[in-house]
Amino acid sequence: MRSRSKGRGLRRGLEAALIFLLLAPLILPSCSREEGNGPRIGVCVADRGSREFELIRRGMEEAAREMGAELIWRDMTPRWRREGESSVTAERRIVEELLRKGIDALIWTPPTDDPDKEFLVLKRARDEGVPVVALDRLPRRMKASIFIRPNYVAMGEMAAEFAVERALRDRESANFIVLEEPPGDRNLREVVMGIYNVLDGCPQVTVLAGPRPKSYEEAAGIVNALLTRYAGNVQAIVACRSDLAAGAAEALKAYRLEDRAVTVGVGAMRIGIERILKGEHDAEIDPMHEERGKLAFEAAVKLAKGEEIKPDDLIDNFGVEAPVKYGPARVITPQNVRLFFKIYPELWGTR
């Protein structure tokens, strides 16, 4: 009798142990990461589904796989933003949620550059000891652990250098039109500064005009008028933005000058790439969004591990010195435009 009772007790013990193992994940606090896994990186970007941030996210996802880190992406699309919620309110809620998830670093693109609205996000991250990588936008008078952004001045210089080389290839001098930034756009103003850095140092170049169109249509109309004024004696048009360059290309096409004048735009927007494919536009400067996303994620992982990041520059952010690291850029021409097949595959649909 004693041995039979002992056997039943053993079976009951085994059954209880089995039940505990099955129920443990439900009744015990969950652990989202095992010991030794890579850092957890939270991302909060003020984007509503643009192609630019789609590419940035793709670059981050690739970096996360390569580095064995966890990416938690949040943006301002309806999936994450509640109905009736302002961008600033959504941003604060999302950042709080990310901090509660125990992120090791935050990648942040704020919806505004107003320090009064954005200060709280940086303060909360600092209170939790979480380093912040600002991506593409940094509020005035504020400083993040590192600021990742395109090098707009360098991209303007690349555009102008390409145009000068092409325009002066078979002649000793050339007339240029520069399509400058629309009023109030600080980033494009830096692009224009880069353009003039090159053109002002080139005595063979005469800048006939520097208008500031706001749109494709306005650029086409202005360039059309300038071509009439100068009897088509224009050898190059450099635009600070892709759609403005496309408008210039349209005006040149109307004058049948597309093969006699160089056009260069900055941004590699869909409209610029389409014009290159049609043979109506010479070059675009690509800010390489995917690579910049990868760079931002790599910086966040390094900061999460306590590593230092050497900045490329220190910029004056309205009186506050902010460390910045620049994303790469490249020239896109008919010879390498195929690089954009995975970005705008629809443009190759009938080719």
Short mmCIF file of C-alpha atoms in Angstrom, two decimals:
data_model
loop_
_atom_site.label_atom_id
_atom_site.label_comp_id
_atom_site.label_asym_id
_atom_site.label_seq_id
_atom_site.Cartn_x
_atom_site.Cartn_y
_atom_site.Cartn_z
CA MET A 1 0.00 0.00 0.00
CA ARG A 2 2.78 2.41 0.86
CA SER A 3 4.59 1.93 -2.51
CA ARG A 4 1.29 2.38 -4.46
CA SER A 5 0.58 5.64 -2.61
CA LYS A 6 4.10 6.80 -3.28
CA GLY A 7 3.64 6.13 -7.03
CA ARG A 8 0.42 8.14 -7.17
CA GLY A 9 2.16 11.04 -5.42
CA LEU A 10 4.98 10.96 -7.94
CA ARG A 11 2.54 11.04 -10.86
CA ARG A 12 0.67 13.97 -9.32
CA GLY A 13 3.94 15.83 -8.85
CA LEU A 14 4.89 15.27 -12.49
CA GLU A 15 1.44 16.40 -13.66
CA ALA A 16 1.67 19.56 -11.54
CA ALA A 17 5.13 20.32 -12.92
CA LEU A 18 3.87 19.86 -16.49
CA ILE A 19 0.89 22.16 -15.90
CA PHE A 20 3.18 24.80 -14.40
CA LEU A 21 5.48 24.67 -17.43
CA LEU A 22 2.52 25.10 -19.77
CA LEU A 23 1.03 28.00 -17.83
CA ALA A 24 4.26 29.76 -16.84
CA PRO A 25 4.38 32.04 -19.92
CA LEU A 26 0.87 33.25 -19.06
CA ILE A 27 1.22 33.82 -15.33
CA LEU A 28 4.81 35.05 -15.07
CA PRO A 29 6.03 38.49 -16.23
CA SER A 30 7.13 38.26 -19.86
CA CYS A 31 10.70 38.97 -20.86
CA SER A 32 10.88 40.48 -24.34
CA ARG A 33 14.58 39.84 -24.87
CA GLU A 34 16.88 37.06 -23.80
CA GLU A 35 20.16 37.83 -22.13
CA GLY A 36 22.82 38.62 -24.69
CA ASN A 37 20.50 39.92 -27.44
CA GLY A 38 21.34 43.20 -29.17
CA PRO A 39 20.06 46.60 -28.06
CA ARG A 40 16.47 47.70 -28.55
CA ILE A 41 16.14 50.82 -30.70
CA GLY A 42 12.93 52.85 -30.71
CA VAL A 43 12.03 55.05 -33.67
CA CYS A 44 9.51 57.91 -33.63
CA VAL A 45 9.30 59.85 -36.90
CA ALA A 46 6.84 62.55 -37.93
CA ASP A 47 6.03 60.95 -41.26
CA ARG A 48 2.69 59.97 -42.77
CA GLY A 49 3.82 57.40 -45.30
CA SER A 50 6.24 59.18 -47.67
CA ARG A 51 8.54 57.30 -50.03
CA GLU A 52 11.51 58.97 -48.35
CA PHE A 53 10.77 57.43 -44.96
CA GLU A 54 9.82 54.13 -46.54
CA LEU A 55 13.42 53.98 -47.78
CA ILE A 56 14.78 55.19 -44.44
CA ARG A 57 12.90 52.40 -42.69
CA ARG A 58 14.21 49.86 -45.20
CA GLY A 59 17.77 50.94 -44.38
CA MET A 60 17.11 50.66 -40.64
CA GLU A 61 15.63 47.19 -41.02
CA GLU A 62 18.69 46.05 -42.95
CA ALA A 63 21.00 47.48 -40.28
CA ALA A 64 18.97 45.83 -37.51
CA ARG A 65 19.38 42.42 -39.17
CA GLU A 66 23.09 42.92 -39.71
CA MET A 67 23.73 44.14 -36.15
CA GLY A 68 21.43 41.73 -34.33
CA ALA A 69 19.46 44.60 -32.80
CA GLU A 70 15.73 45.15 -32.33
CA LEU A 71 13.91 47.90 -34.23
CA ILE A 72 10.61 49.29 -32.94
CA TRP A 73 9.22 51.63 -35.62
CA ARG A 74 6.52 54.21 -34.99
CA ASP A 75 5.32 56.99 -37.31
CA MET A 76 2.33 59.29 -37.81
CA THR A 77 0.33 57.00 -40.10
CA PRO A 78 -3.15 55.90 -38.88
CA ARG A 79 -1.67 52.63 -37.63
CA TRP A 80 0.10 54.44 -34.79
CA ARG A 81 -1.60 57.83 -34.56
CA ARG A 82 -5.00 58.00 -32.89
CA GLU A 83 -7.92 59.75 -34.54
CA GLY A 84 -8.06 63.45 -33.71
CA GLU A 85 -4.58 63.42 -32.17
CA SER A 86 -2.19 66.23 -33.09
CA SER A 87 1.30 65.34 -34.30
CA VAL A 88 2.91 66.72 -31.13
CA THR A 89 0.49 64.86 -28.83
CA ALA A 90 0.99 61.63 -30.77
CA GLU A 91 4.76 62.07 -30.65
CA ARG A 92 4.79 62.50 -26.86
CA ARG A 93 2.54 59.48 -26.32
CA ILE A 94 4.58 57.30 -28.67
CA VAL A 95 7.88 58.27 -27.05
CA GLU A 96 6.45 57.50 -23.60
CA GLU A 97 5.34 54.08 -24.85
CA LEU A 98 8.78 53.40 -26.31
CA LEU A 99 10.46 54.38 -23.05
CA ARG A 100 8.17 52.01 -21.15
CA LYS A 101 9.21 49.24 -23.52
CA GLY A 102 12.77 49.72 -22.28
CA ILE A 103 14.43 51.05 -25.43
CA ASP A 104 18.19 51.57 -25.26
CA ALA A 105 18.26 54.47 -27.76
CA LEU A 106 15.74 56.65 -29.59
CA ILE A 107 15.80 57.75 -33.24
CA TRP A 108 13.63 60.83 -33.50
CA THR A 109 12.29 63.03 -36.30
CA PRO A 110 10.12 65.68 -34.60
CA PRO A 111 7.03 67.13 -36.32
CA THR A 112 8.17 70.71 -35.69
CA ASP A 113 11.37 72.65 -35.05
CA ASP A 114 9.71 74.57 -32.19
CA PRO A 115 11.76 73.99 -29.00
CA ASP A 116 8.78 74.83 -26.78
CA LYS A 117 6.83 71.93 -28.28
CA GLU A 118 9.71 69.47 -28.61
CA PHE A 119 11.75 70.03 -25.43
CA LEU A 120 9.69 67.53 -23.43
CA VAL A 121 10.68 64.60 -25.67
CA LEU A 122 14.40 65.20 -25.18
CA LYS A 123 13.91 65.79 -21.47
CA ARG A 124 12.03 62.51 -20.99
CA ALA A 125 14.66 60.56 -22.89
CA ARG A 126 17.45 62.14 -20.86
CA ASP A 127 15.60 61.48 -17.61
CA GLU A 128 15.56 57.79 -18.57
CA GLY A 129 19.21 57.82 -19.65
CA VAL A 130 18.26 57.08 -23.28
CA PRO A 131 20.51 58.64 -25.96
CA VAL A 132 18.71 60.37 -28.85
CA VAL A 133 19.61 60.35 -32.54
CA ALA A 134 17.84 63.26 -34.26
CA LEU A 135 17.12 62.35 -37.87
CA ASP A 136 16.72 65.02 -40.58
CA ARG A 137 15.26 67.64 -38.23
CA LEU A 138 16.52 69.18 -34.99
CA PRO A 139 14.41 71.76 -33.14
CA ARG A 140 15.92 75.21 -32.74
CA ARG A 141 18.32 75.77 -29.84
CA MET A 142 18.40 72.05 -29.01
CA LYS A 143 21.06 69.36 -29.16
CA ALA A 144 20.69 65.59 -29.47
CA SER A 145 23.37 62.95 -28.87
CA ILE A 146 23.99 63.13 -32.64
CA PHE A 147 22.13 64.74 -35.54
CA ILE A 148 21.96 62.70 -38.77
CA ARG A 149 21.03 64.67 -41.88
CA PRO A 150 21.83 65.10 -45.57
CA ASN A 151 24.74 67.36 -46.39
CA TYR A 152 22.73 69.90 -48.34
CA VAL A 153 25.68 72.18 -49.10
CA ALA A 154 27.70 69.28 -50.49
CA MET A 155 24.77 68.15 -52.64
CA GLY A 156 24.48 71.64 -54.10
CA GLU A 157 28.19 71.58 -54.86
CA MET A 158 27.86 68.18 -56.54
CA ALA A 159 25.04 69.49 -58.74
CA ALA A 160 26.99 72.58 -59.79
CA GLU A 161 30.20 70.64 -60.42
CA PHE A 162 28.38 68.22 -62.70
CA ALA A 163 26.75 71.08 -64.62
CA VAL A 164 30.01 73.02 -65.00
CA GLU A 165 31.91 69.97 -66.25
CA ARG A 166 29.24 69.19 -68.85
CA ALA A 167 28.58 72.77 -69.94
CA LEU A 168 32.27 73.61 -70.41
CA ARG A 169 33.18 70.35 -72.08
CA ASP A 170 33.04 71.82 -75.60
CA ARG A 171 33.12 75.56 -74.94
CA GLU A 172 35.15 78.17 -73.08
CA SER A 173 32.24 79.87 -71.30
CA ALA A 174 28.63 79.10 -70.40
CA ASN A 175 25.47 80.87 -69.30
CA PHE A 176 23.67 79.37 -66.30
CA ILE A 177 20.27 79.73 -64.68
CA VAL A 178 20.01 78.75 -61.01
CA LEU A 179 16.56 77.84 -59.70
CA GLU A 180 16.89 78.86 -56.07
CA GLU A 181 14.90 77.76 -53.03
CA PRO A 182 11.30 78.78 -52.36
CA PRO A 183 11.13 81.37 -49.54
CA GLY A 184 11.53 79.94 -46.05
CA ASP A 185 13.08 76.56 -46.90
CA ARG A 186 16.28 76.41 -44.83
CA ASN A 187 17.46 73.06 -46.17
CA LEU A 188 17.14 74.09 -49.81
CA ARG A 189 18.85 77.36 -48.95
CA GLU A 190 21.90 75.30 -48.02
CA VAL A 191 21.67 73.49 -51.37
CA VAL A 192 21.72 76.86 -53.13
CA MET A 193 24.71 77.96 -51.04
CA GLY A 194 26.56 74.88 -52.28
CA ILE A 195 25.63 75.66 -55.89
CA TYR A 196 27.04 79.16 -55.62
CA ASN A 197 30.14 77.93 -53.79
CA VAL A 198 31.09 76.30 -57.09
CA LEU A 199 29.72 78.78 -59.62
CA ASP A 200 31.17 81.84 -57.87
CA GLY A 201 34.60 80.27 -58.17
CA CYS A 202 34.26 79.56 -61.88
CA PRO A 203 35.02 82.66 -64.02
CA GLN A 204 33.89 80.91 -67.20
CA VAL A 205 30.32 80.77 -65.89
CA THR A 206 27.84 83.64 -66.05
CA VAL A 207 24.69 83.29 -63.95
CA LEU A 208 21.93 85.00 -65.92
CA ALA A 209 19.23 84.69 -63.26
CA GLY A 210 18.42 83.12 -59.90
CA PRO A 211 14.62 82.96 -59.62
CA ARG A 212 12.83 81.20 -56.74
CA PRO A 213 9.92 79.20 -58.16
CA LYS A 214 7.68 77.26 -55.78
CA SER A 215 6.50 74.50 -58.11
CA TYR A 216 7.07 72.54 -61.30
CA GLU A 217 4.60 74.72 -63.20
CA GLU A 218 6.12 77.95 -61.95
CA ALA A 219 9.64 76.75 -62.81
CA ALA A 220 8.54 75.84 -66.35
CA GLY A 221 6.94 79.27 -66.84
CA ILE A 222 9.91 81.21 -65.48
CA VAL A 223 12.48 79.27 -67.50
CA ASN A 224 10.34 79.66 -70.61
CA ALA A 225 10.38 83.45 -70.13
CA LEU A 226 14.14 83.47 -69.53
CA LEU A 227 14.80 81.41 -72.66
CA THR A 228 12.82 83.98 -74.63
CA ARG A 229 14.71 86.88 -73.02
CA TYR A 230 18.13 85.37 -73.75
CA ALA A 231 17.20 83.90 -77.15
CA GLY A 232 17.91 80.38 -75.96
CA ASN A 233 21.53 81.21 -75.13
CA VAL A 234 21.54 79.11 -71.95
CA GLN A 235 23.92 76.19 -71.51
CA ALA A 236 22.95 74.88 -68.07
CA ILE A 237 20.16 75.03 -65.49
CA VAL A 238 20.84 73.93 -61.92
CA ALA A 239 17.83 73.50 -59.64
CA CYS A 240 17.78 73.06 -55.88
CA ARG A 241 14.93 70.52 -56.12
CA SER A 242 13.94 67.76 -58.53
CA ASP A 243 10.51 69.07 -59.52
CA LEU A 244 11.96 72.49 -60.34
CA ALA A 245 14.58 70.84 -62.56
CA ALA A 246 11.82 68.87 -64.28
CA GLY A 247 9.94 72.11 -64.94
CA ALA A 248 13.09 73.58 -66.48
CA ALA A 249 13.49 70.46 -68.63
CA GLU A 250 9.90 70.91 -69.86
CA ALA A 251 10.65 74.49 -70.93
CA LEU A 252 13.83 73.41 -72.73
CA LYS A 253 11.89 70.69 -74.52
CA ALA A 254 9.38 73.28 -75.76
CA TYR A 255 12.31 75.23 -77.24
CA ARG A 256 13.93 72.03 -78.56
CA LEU A 257 16.99 72.77 -76.46
CA GLU A 258 16.97 69.60 -74.31
CA ASP A 259 20.09 68.29 -76.10
CA ARG A 260 21.93 71.62 -75.94
CA ALA A 261 21.49 72.65 -72.29
CA VAL A 262 22.42 70.67 -69.18
CA THR A 263 19.84 70.24 -66.41
CA VAL A 264 20.65 69.08 -62.88
CA GLY A 265 18.31 68.72 -59.91
CA VAL A 266 18.73 67.81 -56.25
CA GLY A 267 16.62 65.24 -54.42
CA ALA A 268 16.13 62.37 -56.90
CA MET A 269 12.36 62.68 -56.63
CA ARG A 270 10.21 60.48 -58.84
CA ILE A 271 9.60 63.26 -61.37
CA GLY A 272 13.34 63.83 -61.80
CA ILE A 273 14.13 60.14 -62.28
CA GLU A 274 11.28 59.85 -64.79
CA ARG A 275 12.72 62.73 -66.84
CA ILE A 276 16.14 61.07 -66.85
CA LEU A 277 14.58 57.85 -68.14
CA LYS A 278 12.86 59.79 -70.92
CA GLY A 279 16.17 61.35 -71.97
CA GLU A 280 14.96 64.87 -71.10
CA HIS A 281 17.08 65.50 -67.99
CA ASP A 282 20.78 65.01 -67.34
CA ALA A 283 21.31 64.34 -63.64
CA GLU A 284 19.89 64.20 -60.14
CA ILE A 285 21.72 64.31 -56.84
CA ASP A 286 20.41 61.44 -54.74
CA PRO A 287 20.41 61.96 -50.93
CA MET A 288 20.41 58.16 -50.49
CA HIS A 289 17.62 57.90 -47.92
CA GLU A 290 18.10 54.18 -47.36
CA GLU A 291 21.77 54.60 -46.51
CA ARG A 292 20.97 57.52 -44.20
CA GLY A 293 18.46 55.37 -42.35
CA LYS A 294 21.10 52.70 -41.96
CA LEU A 295 23.58 55.29 -40.69
CA ALA A 296 21.08 56.56 -38.10
CA PHE A 297 20.39 53.04 -36.82
CA GLU A 298 24.09 52.20 -36.60
CA ALA A 299 24.65 55.41 -34.62
CA ALA A 300 21.81 54.51 -32.24
CA VAL A 301 23.26 51.05 -31.61
CA LYS A 302 26.69 52.51 -30.86
CA LEU A 303 25.21 55.01 -28.42
CA ALA A 304 23.16 52.26 -26.77
CA LYS A 305 26.40 50.35 -26.19
CA GLY A 306 28.06 53.40 -24.66
CA GLU A 307 30.35 54.01 -27.64
CA GLU A 308 31.29 57.49 -28.80
CA ILE A 309 30.42 58.80 -32.25
CA LYS A 310 32.81 61.19 -33.93
CA PRO A 311 30.75 63.93 -35.62
CA ASP A 312 31.53 65.17 -39.12
CA ASP A 313 30.82 68.73 -38.05
CA LEU A 314 29.52 70.96 -35.26
CA ILE A 315 26.71 73.21 -36.45
CA ASP A 316 25.35 76.37 -34.87
CA ASN A 317 21.71 75.57 -34.09
CA PHE A 318 20.54 79.07 -33.19
CA GLY A 319 23.23 79.51 -30.56
CA VAL A 320 23.57 75.86 -29.51
CA GLU A 321 26.49 73.84 -30.87
CA ALA A 322 25.12 70.53 -32.15
CA PRO A 323 27.19 67.54 -33.37
CA VAL A 324 26.14 66.34 -36.82
CA LYS A 325 26.91 63.36 -39.02
CA TYR A 326 26.09 63.59 -42.71
CA GLY A 327 24.47 60.96 -44.88
CA PRO A 328 26.04 60.07 -48.25
CA ALA A 329 24.93 61.32 -51.67
CA ARG A 330 25.55 60.31 -55.28
CA VAL A 331 25.00 61.55 -58.83
CA ILE A 332 22.31 59.77 -60.86
CA THR A 333 22.59 59.93 -64.66
CA PRO A 334 21.21 57.88 -67.56
CA GLN A 335 24.19 55.55 -67.09
CA ASN A 336 23.26 54.48 -63.54
CA VAL A 337 19.56 55.40 -63.26
CA ARG A 338 18.80 51.66 -63.09
CA LEU A 339 19.78 51.94 -59.40
CA PHE A 340 16.30 53.38 -58.89
CA PHE A 341 14.47 50.36 -60.27
CA LYS A 342 13.73 49.02 -56.78
CA ILE A 343 12.57 52.47 -55.63
CA TYR A 344 10.34 53.43 -58.56
CA PRO A 345 9.72 50.10 -60.35
CA GLU A 346 6.57 51.46 -61.96
CA LEU A 347 8.70 53.76 -64.14
CA TRP A 348 10.12 50.68 -65.85
CA GLY A 349 6.70 49.09 -66.32
CA THR A 350 6.49 49.69 -70.06
CA ARG A 351 10.20 49.45 -70.81
#
